Short mmCIF file of C-alpha atoms in Angstrom, two decimals:
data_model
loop_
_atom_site.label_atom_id
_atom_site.label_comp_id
_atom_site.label_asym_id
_atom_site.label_seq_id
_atom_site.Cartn_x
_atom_site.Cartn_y
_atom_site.Cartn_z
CA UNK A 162 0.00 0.00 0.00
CA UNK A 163 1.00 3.73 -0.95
CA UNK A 164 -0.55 6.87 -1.33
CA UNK A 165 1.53 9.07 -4.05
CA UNK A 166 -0.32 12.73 -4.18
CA UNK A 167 0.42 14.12 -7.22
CA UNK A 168 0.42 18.08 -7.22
CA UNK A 169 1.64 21.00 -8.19
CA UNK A 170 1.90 24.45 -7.18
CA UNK A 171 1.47 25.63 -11.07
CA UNK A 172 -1.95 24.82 -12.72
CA UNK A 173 -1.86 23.63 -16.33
CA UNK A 174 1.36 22.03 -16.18
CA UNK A 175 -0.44 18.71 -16.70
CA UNK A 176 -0.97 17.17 -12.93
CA UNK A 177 -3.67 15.29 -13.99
CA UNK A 178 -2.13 13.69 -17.23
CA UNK A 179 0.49 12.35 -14.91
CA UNK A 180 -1.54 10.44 -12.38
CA UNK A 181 -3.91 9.07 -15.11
CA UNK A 182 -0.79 7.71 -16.93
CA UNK A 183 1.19 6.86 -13.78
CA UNK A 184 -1.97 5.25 -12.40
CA UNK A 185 -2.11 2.91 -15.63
CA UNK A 186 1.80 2.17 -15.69
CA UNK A 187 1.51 0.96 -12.22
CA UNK A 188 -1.38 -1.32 -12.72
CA UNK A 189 0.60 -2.49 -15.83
CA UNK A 190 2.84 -3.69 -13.76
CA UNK A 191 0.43 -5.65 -11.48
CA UNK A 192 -0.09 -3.04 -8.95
CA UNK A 193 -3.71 -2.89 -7.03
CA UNK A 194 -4.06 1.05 -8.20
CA UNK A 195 -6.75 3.20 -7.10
CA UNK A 196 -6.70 6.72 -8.66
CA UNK A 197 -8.93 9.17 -7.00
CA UNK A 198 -9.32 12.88 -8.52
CA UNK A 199 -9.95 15.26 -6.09
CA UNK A 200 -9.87 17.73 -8.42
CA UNK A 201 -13.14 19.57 -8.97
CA UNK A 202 -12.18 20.10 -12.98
CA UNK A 203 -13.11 16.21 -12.93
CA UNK A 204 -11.00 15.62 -15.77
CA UNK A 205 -9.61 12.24 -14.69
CA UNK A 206 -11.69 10.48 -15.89
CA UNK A 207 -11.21 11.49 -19.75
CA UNK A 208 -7.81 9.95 -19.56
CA UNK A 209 -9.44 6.77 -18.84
CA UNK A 210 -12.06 7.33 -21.88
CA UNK A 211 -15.03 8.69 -20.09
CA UNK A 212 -16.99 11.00 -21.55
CA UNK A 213 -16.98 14.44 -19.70
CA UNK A 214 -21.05 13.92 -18.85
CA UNK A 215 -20.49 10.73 -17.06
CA UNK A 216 -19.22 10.62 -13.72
CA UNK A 217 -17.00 8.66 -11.30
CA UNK A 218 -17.87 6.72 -9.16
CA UNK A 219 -18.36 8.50 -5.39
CA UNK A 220 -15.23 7.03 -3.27
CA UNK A 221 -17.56 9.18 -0.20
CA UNK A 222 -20.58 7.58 -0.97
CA UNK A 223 -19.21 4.05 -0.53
CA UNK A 224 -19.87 3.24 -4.50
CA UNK A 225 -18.01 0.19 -6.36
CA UNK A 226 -14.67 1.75 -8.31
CA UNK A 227 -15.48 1.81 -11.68
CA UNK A 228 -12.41 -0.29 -13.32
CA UNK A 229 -10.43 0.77 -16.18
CA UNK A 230 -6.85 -0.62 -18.07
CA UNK A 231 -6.92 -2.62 -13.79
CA UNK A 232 -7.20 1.12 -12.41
CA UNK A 233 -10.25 1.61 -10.23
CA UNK A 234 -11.77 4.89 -10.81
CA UNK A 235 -13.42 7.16 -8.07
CA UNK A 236 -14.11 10.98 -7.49
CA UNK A 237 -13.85 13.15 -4.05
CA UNK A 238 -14.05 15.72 -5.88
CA UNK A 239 -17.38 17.23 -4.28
CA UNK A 240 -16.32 20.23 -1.59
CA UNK A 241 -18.77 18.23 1.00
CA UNK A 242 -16.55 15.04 0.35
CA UNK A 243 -13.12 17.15 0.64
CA UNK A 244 -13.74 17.55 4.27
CA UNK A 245 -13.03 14.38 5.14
CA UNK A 246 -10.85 13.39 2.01
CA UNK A 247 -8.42 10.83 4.50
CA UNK A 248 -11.24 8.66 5.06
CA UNK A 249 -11.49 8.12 0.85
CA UNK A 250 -7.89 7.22 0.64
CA UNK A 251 -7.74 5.24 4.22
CA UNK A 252 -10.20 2.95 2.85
CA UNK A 253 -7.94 1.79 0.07
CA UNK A 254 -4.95 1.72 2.11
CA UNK A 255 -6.52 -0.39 4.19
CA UNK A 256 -7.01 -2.80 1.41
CA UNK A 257 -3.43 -2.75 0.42
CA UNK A 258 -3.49 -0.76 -2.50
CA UNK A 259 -1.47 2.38 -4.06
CA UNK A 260 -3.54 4.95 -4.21
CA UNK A 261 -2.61 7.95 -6.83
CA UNK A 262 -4.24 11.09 -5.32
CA UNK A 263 -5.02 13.38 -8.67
CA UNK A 264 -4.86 17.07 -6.70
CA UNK A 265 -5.28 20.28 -8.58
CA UNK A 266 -3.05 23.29 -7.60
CA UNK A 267 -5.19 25.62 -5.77
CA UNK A 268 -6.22 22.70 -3.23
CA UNK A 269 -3.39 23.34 -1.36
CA UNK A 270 -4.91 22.87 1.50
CA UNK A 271 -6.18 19.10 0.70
CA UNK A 272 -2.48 18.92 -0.50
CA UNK A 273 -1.50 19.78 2.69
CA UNK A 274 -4.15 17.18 4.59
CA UNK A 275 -2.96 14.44 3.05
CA UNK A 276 1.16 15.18 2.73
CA UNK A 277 1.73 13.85 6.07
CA UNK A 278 0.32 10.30 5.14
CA UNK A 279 1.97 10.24 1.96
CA UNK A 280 4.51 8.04 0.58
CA UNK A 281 5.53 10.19 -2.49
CA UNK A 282 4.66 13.43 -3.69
CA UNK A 283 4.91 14.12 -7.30
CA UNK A 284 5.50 17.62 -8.02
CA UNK A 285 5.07 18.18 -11.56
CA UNK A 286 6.03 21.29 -13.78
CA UNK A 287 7.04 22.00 -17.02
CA UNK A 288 9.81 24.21 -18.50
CA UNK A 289 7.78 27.22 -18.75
CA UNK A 290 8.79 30.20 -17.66
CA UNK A 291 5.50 30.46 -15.25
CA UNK A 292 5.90 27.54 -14.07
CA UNK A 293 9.77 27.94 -13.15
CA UNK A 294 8.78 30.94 -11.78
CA UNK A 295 6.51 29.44 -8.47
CA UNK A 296 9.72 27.84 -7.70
CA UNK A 297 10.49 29.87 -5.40
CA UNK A 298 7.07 28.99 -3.50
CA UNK A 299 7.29 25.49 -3.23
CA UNK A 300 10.28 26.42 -0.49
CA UNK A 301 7.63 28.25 1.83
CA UNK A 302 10.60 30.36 3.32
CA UNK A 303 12.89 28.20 3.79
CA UNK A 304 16.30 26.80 1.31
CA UNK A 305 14.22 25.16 -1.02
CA UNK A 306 15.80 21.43 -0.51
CA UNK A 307 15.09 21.86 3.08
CA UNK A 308 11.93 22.28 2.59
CA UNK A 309 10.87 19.58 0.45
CA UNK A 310 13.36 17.52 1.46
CA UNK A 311 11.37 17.32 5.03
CA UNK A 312 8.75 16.07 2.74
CA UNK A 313 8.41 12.68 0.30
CA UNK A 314 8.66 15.40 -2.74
CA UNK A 315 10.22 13.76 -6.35
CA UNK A 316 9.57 16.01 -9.81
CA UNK A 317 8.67 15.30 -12.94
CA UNK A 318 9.33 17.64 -15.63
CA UNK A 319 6.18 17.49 -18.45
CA UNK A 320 6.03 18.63 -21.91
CA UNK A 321 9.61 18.83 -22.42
CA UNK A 322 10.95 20.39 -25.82
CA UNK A 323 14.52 20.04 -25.94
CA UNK A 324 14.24 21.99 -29.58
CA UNK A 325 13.78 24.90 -27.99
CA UNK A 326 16.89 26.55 -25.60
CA UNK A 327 14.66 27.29 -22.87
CA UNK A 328 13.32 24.37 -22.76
CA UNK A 329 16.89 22.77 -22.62
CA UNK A 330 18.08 25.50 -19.97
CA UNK A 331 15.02 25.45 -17.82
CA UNK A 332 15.36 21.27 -17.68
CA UNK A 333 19.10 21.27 -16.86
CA UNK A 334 18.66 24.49 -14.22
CA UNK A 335 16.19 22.85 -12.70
CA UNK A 336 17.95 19.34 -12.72
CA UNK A 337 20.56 21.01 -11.10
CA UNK A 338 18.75 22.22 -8.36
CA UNK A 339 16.69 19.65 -7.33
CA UNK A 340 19.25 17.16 -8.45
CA UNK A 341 18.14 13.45 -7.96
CA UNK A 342 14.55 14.64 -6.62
CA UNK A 343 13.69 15.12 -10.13
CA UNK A 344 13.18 11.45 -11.31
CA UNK A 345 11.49 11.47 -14.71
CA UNK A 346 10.90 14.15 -17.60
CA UNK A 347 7.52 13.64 -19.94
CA UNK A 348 8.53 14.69 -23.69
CA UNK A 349 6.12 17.07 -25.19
CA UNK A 350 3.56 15.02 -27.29
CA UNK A 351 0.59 16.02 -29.00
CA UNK A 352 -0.55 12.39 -28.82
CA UNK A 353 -1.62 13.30 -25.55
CA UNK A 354 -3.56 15.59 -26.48
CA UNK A 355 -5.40 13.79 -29.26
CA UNK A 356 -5.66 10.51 -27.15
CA UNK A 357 -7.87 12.36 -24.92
CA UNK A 358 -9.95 14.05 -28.21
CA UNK A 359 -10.12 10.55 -28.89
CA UNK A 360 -11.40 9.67 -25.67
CA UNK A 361 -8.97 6.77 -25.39
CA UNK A 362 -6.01 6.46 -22.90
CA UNK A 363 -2.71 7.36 -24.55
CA UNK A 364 -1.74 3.49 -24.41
CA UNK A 365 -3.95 2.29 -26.79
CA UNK A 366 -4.60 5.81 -29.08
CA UNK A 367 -0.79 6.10 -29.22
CA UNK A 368 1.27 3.38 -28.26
CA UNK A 369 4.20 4.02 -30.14
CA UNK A 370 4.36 7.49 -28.70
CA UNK A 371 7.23 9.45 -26.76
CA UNK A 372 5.07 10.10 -23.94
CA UNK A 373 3.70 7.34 -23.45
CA UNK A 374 7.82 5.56 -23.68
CA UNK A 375 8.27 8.73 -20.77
CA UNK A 376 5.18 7.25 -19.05
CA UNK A 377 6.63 3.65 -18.99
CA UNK A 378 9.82 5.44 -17.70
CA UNK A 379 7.99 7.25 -14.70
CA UNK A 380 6.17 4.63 -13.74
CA UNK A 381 9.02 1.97 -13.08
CA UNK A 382 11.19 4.90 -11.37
CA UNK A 383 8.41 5.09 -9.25
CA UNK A 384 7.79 2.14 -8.57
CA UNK A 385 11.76 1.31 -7.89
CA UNK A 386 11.67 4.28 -4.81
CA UNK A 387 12.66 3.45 -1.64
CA UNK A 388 9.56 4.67 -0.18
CA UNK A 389 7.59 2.63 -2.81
CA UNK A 390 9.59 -0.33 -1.96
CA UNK A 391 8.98 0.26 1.67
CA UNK A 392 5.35 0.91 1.11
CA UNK A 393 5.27 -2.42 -0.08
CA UNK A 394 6.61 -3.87 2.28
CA UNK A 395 4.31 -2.93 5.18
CA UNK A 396 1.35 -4.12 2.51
CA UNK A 397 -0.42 -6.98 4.93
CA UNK A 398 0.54 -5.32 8.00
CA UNK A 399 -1.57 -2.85 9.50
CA UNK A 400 -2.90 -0.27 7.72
CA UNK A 401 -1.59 2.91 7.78
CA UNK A 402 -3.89 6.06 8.38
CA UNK A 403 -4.28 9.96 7.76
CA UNK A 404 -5.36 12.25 10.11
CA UNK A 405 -8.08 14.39 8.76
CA UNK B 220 0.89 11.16 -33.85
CA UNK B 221 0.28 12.21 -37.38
CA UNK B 222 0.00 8.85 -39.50
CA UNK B 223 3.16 9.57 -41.33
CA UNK B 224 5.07 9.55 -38.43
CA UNK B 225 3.47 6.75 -37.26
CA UNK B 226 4.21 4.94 -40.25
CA UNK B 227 7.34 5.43 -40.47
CA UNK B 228 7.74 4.12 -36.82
CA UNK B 229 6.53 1.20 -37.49
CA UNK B 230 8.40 0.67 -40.97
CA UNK B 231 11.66 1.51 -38.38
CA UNK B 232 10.56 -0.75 -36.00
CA UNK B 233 10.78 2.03 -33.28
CA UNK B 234 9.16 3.30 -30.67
CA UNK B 235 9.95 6.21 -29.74
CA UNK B 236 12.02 8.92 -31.13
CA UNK B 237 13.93 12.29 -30.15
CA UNK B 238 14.34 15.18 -31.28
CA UNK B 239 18.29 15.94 -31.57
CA UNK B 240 18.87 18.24 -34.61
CA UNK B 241 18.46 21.48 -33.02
CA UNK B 242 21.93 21.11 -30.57
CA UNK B 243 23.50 24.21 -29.90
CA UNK B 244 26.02 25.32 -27.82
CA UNK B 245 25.56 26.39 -24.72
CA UNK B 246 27.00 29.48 -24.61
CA UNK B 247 24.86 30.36 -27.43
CA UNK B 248 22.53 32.80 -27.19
CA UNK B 249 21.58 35.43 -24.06
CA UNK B 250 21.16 34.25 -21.03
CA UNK B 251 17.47 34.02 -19.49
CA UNK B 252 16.73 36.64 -16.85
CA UNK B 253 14.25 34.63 -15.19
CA UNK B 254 16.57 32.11 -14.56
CA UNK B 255 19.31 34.19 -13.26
CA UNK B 256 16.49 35.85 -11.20
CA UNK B 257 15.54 32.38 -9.42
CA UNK B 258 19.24 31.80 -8.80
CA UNK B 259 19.70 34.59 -6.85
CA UNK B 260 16.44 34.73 -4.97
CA UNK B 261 17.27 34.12 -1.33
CA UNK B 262 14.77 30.01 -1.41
CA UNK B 263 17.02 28.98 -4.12
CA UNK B 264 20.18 30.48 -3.90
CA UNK B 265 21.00 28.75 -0.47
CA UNK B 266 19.90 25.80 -1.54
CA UNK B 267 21.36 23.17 0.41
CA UNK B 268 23.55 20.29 -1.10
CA UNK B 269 21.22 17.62 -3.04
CA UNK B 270 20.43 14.26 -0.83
CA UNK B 271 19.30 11.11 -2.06
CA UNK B 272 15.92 9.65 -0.76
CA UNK B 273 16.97 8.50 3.01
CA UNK B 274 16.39 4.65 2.45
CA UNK B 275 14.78 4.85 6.28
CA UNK B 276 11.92 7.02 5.57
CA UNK B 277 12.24 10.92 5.13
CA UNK B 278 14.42 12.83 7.12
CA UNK B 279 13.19 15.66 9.14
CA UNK B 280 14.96 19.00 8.23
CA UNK B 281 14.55 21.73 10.76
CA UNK B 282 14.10 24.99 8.65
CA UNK B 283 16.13 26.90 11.03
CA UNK B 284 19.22 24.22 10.63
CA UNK B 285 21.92 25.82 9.36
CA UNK B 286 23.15 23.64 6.45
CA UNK B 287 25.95 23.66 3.99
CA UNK B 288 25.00 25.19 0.54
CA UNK B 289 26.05 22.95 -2.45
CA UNK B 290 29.02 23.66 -4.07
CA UNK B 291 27.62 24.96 -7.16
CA UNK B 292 25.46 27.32 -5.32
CA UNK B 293 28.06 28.40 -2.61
CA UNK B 294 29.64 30.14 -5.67
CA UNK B 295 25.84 32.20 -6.80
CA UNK B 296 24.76 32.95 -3.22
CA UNK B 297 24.97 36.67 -2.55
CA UNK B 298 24.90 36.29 1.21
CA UNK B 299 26.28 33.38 1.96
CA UNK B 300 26.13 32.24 5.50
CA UNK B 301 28.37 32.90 7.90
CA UNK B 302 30.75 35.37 6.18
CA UNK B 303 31.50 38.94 7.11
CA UNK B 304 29.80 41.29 4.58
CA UNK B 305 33.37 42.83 3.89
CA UNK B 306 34.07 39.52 2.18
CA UNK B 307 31.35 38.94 0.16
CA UNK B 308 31.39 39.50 -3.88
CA UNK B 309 30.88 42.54 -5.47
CA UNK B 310 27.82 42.10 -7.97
CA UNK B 311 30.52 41.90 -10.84
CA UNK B 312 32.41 39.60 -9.71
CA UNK B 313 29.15 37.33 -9.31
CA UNK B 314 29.13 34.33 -12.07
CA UNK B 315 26.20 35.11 -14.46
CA UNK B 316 23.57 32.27 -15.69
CA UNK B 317 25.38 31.51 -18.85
CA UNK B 318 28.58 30.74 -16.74
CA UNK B 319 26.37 28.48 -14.33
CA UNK B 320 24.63 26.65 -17.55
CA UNK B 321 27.80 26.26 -19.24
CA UNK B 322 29.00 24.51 -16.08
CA UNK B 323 26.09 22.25 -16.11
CA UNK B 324 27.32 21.45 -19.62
CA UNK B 325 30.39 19.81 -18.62
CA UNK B 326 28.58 18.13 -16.46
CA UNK B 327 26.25 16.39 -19.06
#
């Protein structure tokens, strides 16, 4: 059992792509995976090739996971539901699975709910100049590797362009900073894009893409870290728990 | 992926691909101002050195511990700790961003 949040202090940088995809590489892989998106956008679920009108299933409400590509599927994304969002995700620990928590930026404060219980924290961002510039914020006042590295935080740098210089600079200034805390970059693809015009996941719309290779990557990095190891290993004994 | 390109992918047996015709050297170019701004703001400029995940669990950092900066950013931070202020550099004699990304060229 595990709970990775994945989060980001930058909206748009393509949080929720990365637990949908990280979600499915896991359960490739054999994983038990539960994804939950507790992000009121609800757009979890079109990774997985829902339609935007139909909804998840309630992980508050008690209701069977809908099951995709071995992920099970369920929403907290209801602002009643947030209020006691550990009790979602203790469930599923308690069953022994990972559970990817899909968070959207400005729930910082769910972020913050959950961190404590977490085994991993993907921080995701991208080489844009917006998005290098919250940087700064992730360190909350303090040296920025003290700060997260109090915390379970790993990044993964999406939509990479290494045509650009930018893109190459921003990648290699920020892979100098955060050194081996950033484990995995995600190419920039347009099949992901299209997969989800397609309504498919990117697996089976594009499965000879570069993402999706990057996707493969991420997930067995992930899977390979220490605290995902040792998550593992306390699978079968008692279950771990969040306090709300 | 457009259908050529997958095509072609599949005619290589492939895949995956990258894009690697657009090298340039690093010293190419101005430097980015944004960049050189985040290396000198006081979060990231004292960054501490880089440690690898603590194979017991995650180690608790007190945020008032005073901690070595890495080398690389010993040589960017403008107040580094524990120095008299008569000893710190003068703004020009601060490394710019093109010197640090060059450096992280040699390293690749």
């Amino acid at each position: 059992m595990a709970l990775i949040l994945v989060h980001s202090p930058k909206g748009g940088v393509g949080t929720t792509t990365v637990a949908a995809n990280l979600a499915l590489m896991l359960a490739s892989r054999g994983a038990d995976v539960v994804a939950i998106d507790f992000s009121r956008q609800d757009s979890l679920k079109l990774h997985f090739g829902f339609r935007p009108d139909q909804l998840l299933p309630f992980a508050m409400r008690g209701d069977e996971a809908q099951v995709v590509a071995g992920v099970r599927l369920l929403a907290c994304n209801r602002r009643e539901d947030q209020a006691d969002a550990a009790a979602a995700v203790n469930r599923w620990l308690g069953q022994g699975s990972i559970v990817v928590a899909d968070i959207a930026a400005g729930d910082a404060d769910l972020f913050r709910t959950l961190l404590p219980g977490a085994d991993l924290h993907l921080c995701v961002l991208t080489t844009d100049a917006a998005a290098m510039a919250v940087l700064p914020q992730l360190a909350a006042g303090q040296p920025l590797m003290a700060a997260i590295g109090a915390q379970p935080s790993h990044f993964v740098l999406n939509r990479i362009d290494d045509r650009r210089r930018l893109g190459r600079d921003a990648a290699k200034f920020l892979k100098r900073l955060t050194g081996d805390r950033l484990i995995a970059g995600i190419r920039r693809d347009e099949a992901v894009n299209e997969a989800l015009a397609m309504m498919e996941p990117l697996g089976k719309f594009a499965p000879t893409s570069a993402a999706l290779a990057d996707f493969i990557r991420l997930g067995d990095i992930v899977r390979d870290l220490p605290a995902l190891r040792a998550a593992g290993a306390r699978g079968g004994a008692a279950a771990a728990t969040i306090r709300a | 992926m457009r259908q050529d390109a997958r095509s072609l992918l599949e005619k290589l047996q492939q895949t995956e691909f990258a894009y690697r015709d657009f090298d340039e050297q690093e010293d190419e170019g101005d430097p980015w101002p944004l960049l050189e701004a985040l290396l000198r703001h006081p979060a990231l400029a004292r960054t501490p050195a880089v440690r690898s995940w603590p194979e017991g669990g995650v180690e608790e950092v007190p945020p008032s511990e005073p901690r070595p900066v890495s080398r690389l950013f010993r040589r960017y931070d403008p107040h580094p700790v524990g120095r008299p202020e008569s000893e710190l550099p003068r703004e020009a004699d601060q490394p710019s961003l093109r010197s640090f990304l060059n450096k992280l060229g040699e390293d690749d």
